[in-house]
PDB file of C-alpha atoms in Angstrom:
ATOM      1  CA  MET A  55     -12.558 -15.933-111.072  1.00  0.00           C
ATOM      2  CA  PRO A  56     -15.828 -17.346-112.336  1.00  0.00           C
ATOM      3  CA  SER A  57     -19.213 -15.683-112.463  1.00  0.00           C
ATOM      4  CA  VAL A  58     -21.572 -17.084-109.845  1.00  0.00           C
ATOM      5  CA  THR A  59     -25.371 -17.114-109.884  1.00  0.00           C
ATOM      6  CA  PHE A  60     -26.534 -17.234-106.269  1.00  0.00           C
ATOM      7  CA  TRP A  61     -30.159 -17.795-105.227  1.00  0.00           C
ATOM      8  CA  TRP A  62     -30.785 -16.533-101.699  1.00  0.00           C
ATOM      9  CA  LYS A  63     -33.578 -15.692 -99.297  1.00  0.00           C
ATOM     10  CA  PRO A  64     -33.608 -11.884 -99.149  1.00  0.00           C
ATOM     11  CA  GLY A  65     -32.502 -10.674 -95.748  1.00  0.00           C
ATOM     12  CA  CYS A  66     -30.742 -13.915 -94.755  1.00  0.00           C
ATOM     13  CA  SER A  67     -27.589 -12.842 -92.924  1.00  0.00           C
ATOM     14  CA  THR A  68     -25.816 -16.154 -93.605  1.00  0.00           C
ATOM     15  CA  ASN A  69     -26.442 -15.824 -97.351  1.00  0.00           C
ATOM     16  CA  THR A  70     -25.252 -12.206 -97.173  1.00  0.00           C
ATOM     17  CA  ARG A  71     -21.966 -13.339 -95.594  1.00  0.00           C
ATOM     18  CA  GLN A  72     -21.600 -16.075 -98.229  1.00  0.00           C
ATOM     19  CA  ILE A  73     -22.081 -13.505-101.010  1.00  0.00           C
ATOM     20  CA  SER A  74     -19.417 -11.330 -99.368  1.00  0.00           C
ATOM     21  CA  LEU A  75     -16.986 -14.268 -99.309  1.00  0.00           C
ATOM     22  CA  LEU A  76     -17.569 -14.984-102.997  1.00  0.00           C
ATOM     23  CA  ARG A  77     -17.033 -11.338-103.928  1.00  0.00           C
ATOM     24  CA  ALA A  78     -13.928 -11.135-101.732  1.00  0.00           C
ATOM     25  CA  ALA A  79     -12.609 -14.157-103.668  1.00  0.00           C
ATOM     26  CA  GLY A  80     -12.974 -12.125-106.865  1.00  0.00           C
ATOM     27  CA  CYS A  81     -16.206 -13.644-108.172  1.00  0.00           C
ATOM     28  CA  ALA A  82     -18.853 -11.645-109.997  1.00  0.00           C
ATOM     29  CA  VAL A  83     -22.038 -12.633-108.156  1.00  0.00           C
ATOM     30  CA  ASP A  84     -25.494 -12.414-109.743  1.00  0.00           C
ATOM     31  CA  VAL A  85     -27.849 -12.521-106.746  1.00  0.00           C
ATOM     32  CA  ARG A  86     -31.385 -13.816-107.314  1.00  0.00           C
ATOM     33  CA  ASP A  87     -34.395 -14.285-105.054  1.00  0.00           C
ATOM     34  CA  LEU A  88     -34.942 -17.977-104.303  1.00  0.00           C
ATOM     35  CA  LEU A  89     -38.510 -17.303-103.154  1.00  0.00           C
ATOM     36  CA  THR A  90     -39.752 -15.616-106.345  1.00  0.00           C
ATOM     37  CA  GLU A  91     -37.886 -17.612-109.002  1.00  0.00           C
ATOM     38  CA  ALA A  92     -40.181 -19.520-111.413  1.00  0.00           C
ATOM     39  CA  TRP A  93     -38.819 -23.000-110.634  1.00  0.00           C
ATOM     40  CA  THR A  94     -39.571 -26.087-112.722  1.00  0.00           C
ATOM     41  CA  ALA A  95     -39.073 -29.599-111.365  1.00  0.00           C
ATOM     42  CA  GLU A  96     -36.318 -30.379-113.871  1.00  0.00           C
ATOM     43  CA  TRP A  97     -34.399 -27.157-113.233  1.00  0.00           C
ATOM     44  CA  LEU A  98     -34.655 -27.342-109.439  1.00  0.00           C
ATOM     45  CA  ALA A  99     -33.659 -31.034-109.443  1.00  0.00           C
ATOM     46  CA  SER A 100     -30.454 -30.131-111.292  1.00  0.00           C
ATOM     47  CA  PHE A 101     -29.143 -28.451-108.119  1.00  0.00           C
ATOM     48  CA  PHE A 102     -29.562 -31.634-106.046  1.00  0.00           C
ATOM     49  CA  SER A 103     -27.596 -34.130-108.151  1.00  0.00           C
ATOM     50  CA  GLY A 104     -26.455 -37.061-106.028  1.00  0.00           C
ATOM     51  CA  GLN A 105     -27.912 -35.733-102.763  1.00  0.00           C
ATOM     52  CA  PRO A 106     -30.509 -37.608-100.724  1.00  0.00           C
ATOM     53  CA  VAL A 107     -33.964 -35.995-100.797  1.00  0.00           C
ATOM     54  CA  ALA A 108     -33.732 -34.972 -97.128  1.00  0.00           C
ATOM     55  CA  GLN A 109     -30.729 -32.758 -97.965  1.00  0.00           C
ATOM     56  CA  TRP A 110     -32.774 -30.769-100.472  1.00  0.00           C
ATOM     57  CA  PHE A 111     -34.682 -29.189 -97.584  1.00  0.00           C
ATOM     58  CA  ASN A 112     -33.687 -26.315 -95.333  1.00  0.00           C
ATOM     59  CA  PRO A 113     -33.532 -27.894 -91.861  1.00  0.00           C
ATOM     60  CA  ALA A 114     -34.212 -24.458 -90.307  1.00  0.00           C
ATOM     61  CA  ALA A 115     -37.487 -23.963 -92.227  1.00  0.00           C
ATOM     62  CA  PRO A 116     -40.345 -23.696 -89.703  1.00  0.00           C
ATOM     63  CA  ALA A 117     -42.358 -26.510 -91.360  1.00  0.00           C
ATOM     64  CA  VAL A 118     -39.345 -28.854 -91.232  1.00  0.00           C
ATOM     65  CA  LYS A 119     -38.428 -27.944 -87.649  1.00  0.00           C
ATOM     66  CA  SER A 120     -42.011 -28.424 -86.457  1.00  0.00           C
ATOM     67  CA  GLY A 121     -42.296 -31.816 -88.154  1.00  0.00           C
ATOM     68  CA  ALA A 122     -45.114 -30.660 -90.459  1.00  0.00           C
ATOM     69  CA  VAL A 123     -42.813 -31.583 -93.360  1.00  0.00           C
ATOM     70  CA  ASP A 124     -40.777 -34.804 -93.145  1.00  0.00           C
ATOM     71  CA  PRO A 125     -38.208 -34.662 -95.968  1.00  0.00           C
ATOM     72  CA  ALA A 126     -36.952 -38.192 -95.259  1.00  0.00           C
ATOM     73  CA  ALA A 127     -40.412 -39.607 -96.005  1.00  0.00           C
ATOM     74  CA  MET A 128     -40.713 -37.957 -99.436  1.00  0.00           C
ATOM     75  CA  THR A 129     -40.064 -39.326-102.891  1.00  0.00           C
ATOM     76  CA  PRO A 130     -38.031 -37.140-105.253  1.00  0.00           C
ATOM     77  CA  ALA A 131     -41.185 -36.221-107.207  1.00  0.00           C
ATOM     78  CA  SER A 132     -43.225 -35.295-104.123  1.00  0.00           C
ATOM     79  CA  ALA A 133     -40.276 -33.364-102.672  1.00  0.00           C
ATOM     80  CA  LEU A 134     -39.834 -31.325-105.854  1.00  0.00           C
ATOM     81  CA  GLY A 135     -43.554 -30.535-105.911  1.00  0.00           C
ATOM     82  CA  ARG A 136     -43.457 -29.350-102.312  1.00  0.00           C
ATOM     83  CA  LEU A 137     -40.272 -27.301-102.803  1.00  0.00           C
ATOM     84  CA  ILE A 138     -41.715 -25.562-105.869  1.00  0.00           C
ATOM     85  CA  ALA A 139     -44.948 -24.818-103.991  1.00  0.00           C
ATOM     86  CA  GLU A 140     -43.078 -23.611-100.882  1.00  0.00           C
ATOM     87  CA  PRO A 141     -39.612 -22.332-101.861  1.00  0.00           C
ATOM     88  CA  LEU A 142     -38.912 -21.344 -98.251  1.00  0.00           C
ATOM     89  CA  LEU A 143     -38.311 -25.096 -97.747  1.00  0.00           C
ATOM     90  CA  ILE A 144     -35.407 -25.182-100.242  1.00  0.00           C
ATOM     91  CA  ARG A 145     -31.973 -25.548 -98.684  1.00  0.00           C
ATOM     92  CA  ARG A 146     -29.997 -22.496 -99.646  1.00  0.00           C
ATOM     93  CA  PRO A 147     -28.155 -21.089-101.289  1.00  0.00           C
ATOM     94  CA  LEU A 148     -28.544 -22.578-104.727  1.00  0.00           C
ATOM     95  CA  VAL A 149     -25.402 -21.844-106.723  1.00  0.00           C
ATOM     96  CA  GLU A 150     -24.552 -22.074-110.419  1.00  0.00           C
ATOM     97  CA  ILE A 151     -21.069 -21.647-111.916  1.00  0.00           C
ATOM     98  CA  ASN A 152     -20.366 -22.313-115.595  1.00  0.00           C
ATOM     99  CA  GLY A 153     -23.486 -24.478-115.930  1.00  0.00           C
ATOM    100  CA  GLN A 154     -22.634 -26.587-112.856  1.00  0.00           C
ATOM    101  CA  ARG A 155     -25.144 -26.443-109.990  1.00  0.00           C
ATOM    102  CA  CYS A 156     -25.036 -27.059-106.262  1.00  0.00           C
ATOM    103  CA  CYS A 157     -27.336 -26.851-103.251  1.00  0.00           C
ATOM    104  CA  GLY A 158     -25.788 -25.337-100.123  1.00  0.00           C
ATOM    105  CA  PHE A 159     -22.557 -23.428 -99.659  1.00  0.00           C
ATOM    106  CA  ASP A 160     -20.174 -26.317-100.322  1.00  0.00           C
ATOM    107  CA  THR A 161     -16.574 -25.072-100.176  1.00  0.00           C
ATOM    108  CA  GLY A 162     -15.221 -28.269-101.742  1.00  0.00           C
ATOM    109  CA  TRP A 163     -17.567 -27.938-104.709  1.00  0.00           C
ATOM    110  CA  LEU A 164     -16.713 -24.233-105.007  1.00  0.00           C
ATOM    111  CA  ALA A 165     -12.991 -25.085-105.070  1.00  0.00           C
ATOM    112  CA  VAL A 166     -13.551 -27.586-107.892  1.00  0.00           C
ATOM    113  CA  GLN A 167     -15.298 -24.768-109.787  1.00  0.00           C
ATOM    114  CA  GLY A 168     -12.227 -22.545-109.347  1.00  0.00           C
ATOM    115  CA  VAL A 169     -13.404 -20.457-106.391  1.00  0.00           C
ATOM    116  CA  ALA A 170     -10.659 -20.113-103.784  1.00  0.00           C
ATOM    117  CA  LEU A 171     -12.232 -18.755-100.614  1.00  0.00           C
ATOM    118  CA  GLY A 172     -10.042 -17.188 -97.966  1.00  0.00           C
ATOM    119  CA  THR A 173      -9.295 -18.942 -94.724  1.00  0.00           C
ATOM    120  CA  GLY A 174     -11.584 -18.562 -91.762  1.00  0.00           C
ATOM    121  CA  GLU A 175     -15.154 -19.409 -90.923  1.00  0.00           C
ATOM    122  CA  VAL A 176     -17.403 -20.174 -93.867  1.00  0.00           C
ATOM    123  CA  PRO A 177     -21.069 -19.870 -92.842  1.00  0.00           C
ATOM    124  CA  GLU A 178     -23.503 -22.630 -93.807  1.00  0.00           C
ATOM    125  CA  ALA A 179     -26.194 -22.887 -91.129  1.00  0.00           C
ATOM    126  CA  CYS A 180     -28.694 -20.226 -90.133  1.00  0.00           C
ATOM    127  CA  SER A 181     -26.920 -17.367 -88.366  1.00  0.00           C
ATOM    128  CA  HIS A 182     -29.779 -17.055 -85.884  1.00  0.00           C
ATOM    129  CA  HIS A 183     -29.066 -20.418 -84.214  1.00  0.00           C
ATOM    130  CA  GLY A 184     -27.379 -19.996 -80.862  1.00  0.00           C
ATOM    131  CA  SER A 185     -27.566 -16.203 -81.028  1.00  0.00           C
ATOM    132  CA  GLY A 186     -30.472 -15.867 -78.637  1.00  0.00           C
ATOM    133  CA  ALA A 187     -32.680 -14.916 -81.568  1.00  0.00           C
ATOM    134  CA  GLN A 188     -35.482 -16.978 -83.034  1.00  0.00           C
ATOM    135  CA  VAL A 189     -34.515 -20.542 -83.834  1.00  0.00           C
ATOM    136  CA  SER A 190     -35.422 -20.090 -87.483  1.00  0.00           C
ATOM    137  CA  CYS A 191     -35.777 -17.133 -89.795  1.00  0.00           C
ATOM    138  CA  PRO A 192     -39.434 -16.504 -90.549  1.00  0.00           C
ATOM    139  CA  PRO A 193     -40.331 -15.501 -94.085  1.00  0.00           C
ATOM    140  CA  PRO A 194     -40.300 -11.731 -94.732  1.00  0.00           C
ATOM    141  CA  VAL A 195     -44.115 -11.530 -94.602  1.00  0.00           C
ATOM    142  CA  ALA A 196     -44.206 -13.245 -91.191  1.00  0.00           C
ATOM    143  CA  ARG A 197     -41.593 -10.906 -89.737  1.00  0.00           C
ATOM    144  CA  THR A 198     -43.232  -7.670 -90.853  1.00  0.00           C
ATOM    145  CA  GLY A 199     -46.840  -8.607 -91.458  1.00  0.00           C
ATOM    146  CA  LYS A 200     -46.562  -7.378 -95.044  1.00  0.00           C
ATOM    147  CA  PRO A 201     -44.507  -8.256 -98.115  1.00  0.00           C
ATOM    148  CA  GLN A 202     -40.891  -7.185 -97.847  1.00  0.00           C
ATOM    149  CA  GLU A 203     -40.363  -3.626 -99.050  1.00  0.00           C
ATOM    150  CA  PRO A 204     -37.282  -2.976-101.170  1.00  0.00           C
ATOM    151  CA  THR A 205     -34.476  -1.563 -99.045  1.00  0.00           C
ATOM    152  CA  PRO A 206     -30.734  -1.323 -99.508  1.00  0.00           C
ATOM    153  CA  TYR A 207     -30.606  -4.547 -97.494  1.00  0.00           C
ATOM    154  CA  SER A 208     -32.968  -6.351 -99.897  1.00  0.00           C
ATOM    155  CA  ASN A 209     -30.195  -6.255-102.478  1.00  0.00           C
ATOM    156  CA  PRO A 210     -26.781  -7.329-101.202  1.00  0.00           C
ATOM    157  CA  ALA A 211     -25.189  -5.662-104.222  1.00  0.00           C
ATOM    158  CA  ALA A 212     -26.117  -2.369-102.586  1.00  0.00           C
ATOM    159  CA  TYR A 213     -23.956  -2.903 -99.519  1.00  0.00           C
ATOM    160  CA  VAL A 214     -21.501  -5.772-100.028  1.00  0.00           C
ATOM    161  CA  ALA A 215     -17.988  -4.704-100.977  1.00  0.00           C
ATOM    162  CA  ARG A 216     -16.887  -5.694-104.466  1.00  0.00           C
ATOM    163  CA  PRO A 217     -13.391  -6.472-105.690  1.00  0.00           C
ATOM    164  CA  SER A 218     -11.618  -3.516-107.237  1.00  0.00           C
ATOM    165  CA  GLY A 219     -12.173  -3.195-110.957  1.00  0.00           C
ATOM    166  CA  SER A 220     -15.538  -4.971-110.697  1.00  0.00           C
ATOM    167  CA  SER A 221     -18.102  -4.103-113.329  1.00  0.00           C
ATOM    168  CA  LEU A 222     -21.049  -4.962-111.071  1.00  0.00           C
ATOM    169  CA  PRO A 223     -23.678  -2.244-110.581  1.00  0.00           C
TER     170      PRO A 223
END
């Protein structure tokens, strides 16, 4: 199975489940923090190939839900500037396999890249919707009042099962 680079929002339970699915499929997953990555416009744009600008944005982001940010009204250049300035707005995960890039957990795209996920539910939307919890996941600072402290749960590699024989740390 291929190696996967997976940019996530630390603590996102949907992204954690997606990482688990990739590892269960036999992929080596390099997990990176979407919020702290040093994005450039060209690099970030490479994940959105062929998608309308509105689909580049996380619909569960508080600024999008409140209407403070209207992705449909943005040009590609203004959208990239806003996403780089506020990475919490980026639709996640961002995924790279063998130099090919994708925005969102697209099972069809993953299959084309050679990733055969098991049958069953494949999470895409925020896990908090419909659970009685907050409608959107606030950023780590908003939830705790301080920057997120490293915990075993900050790094999915610390608690997500790996395929046998895996060389991951």
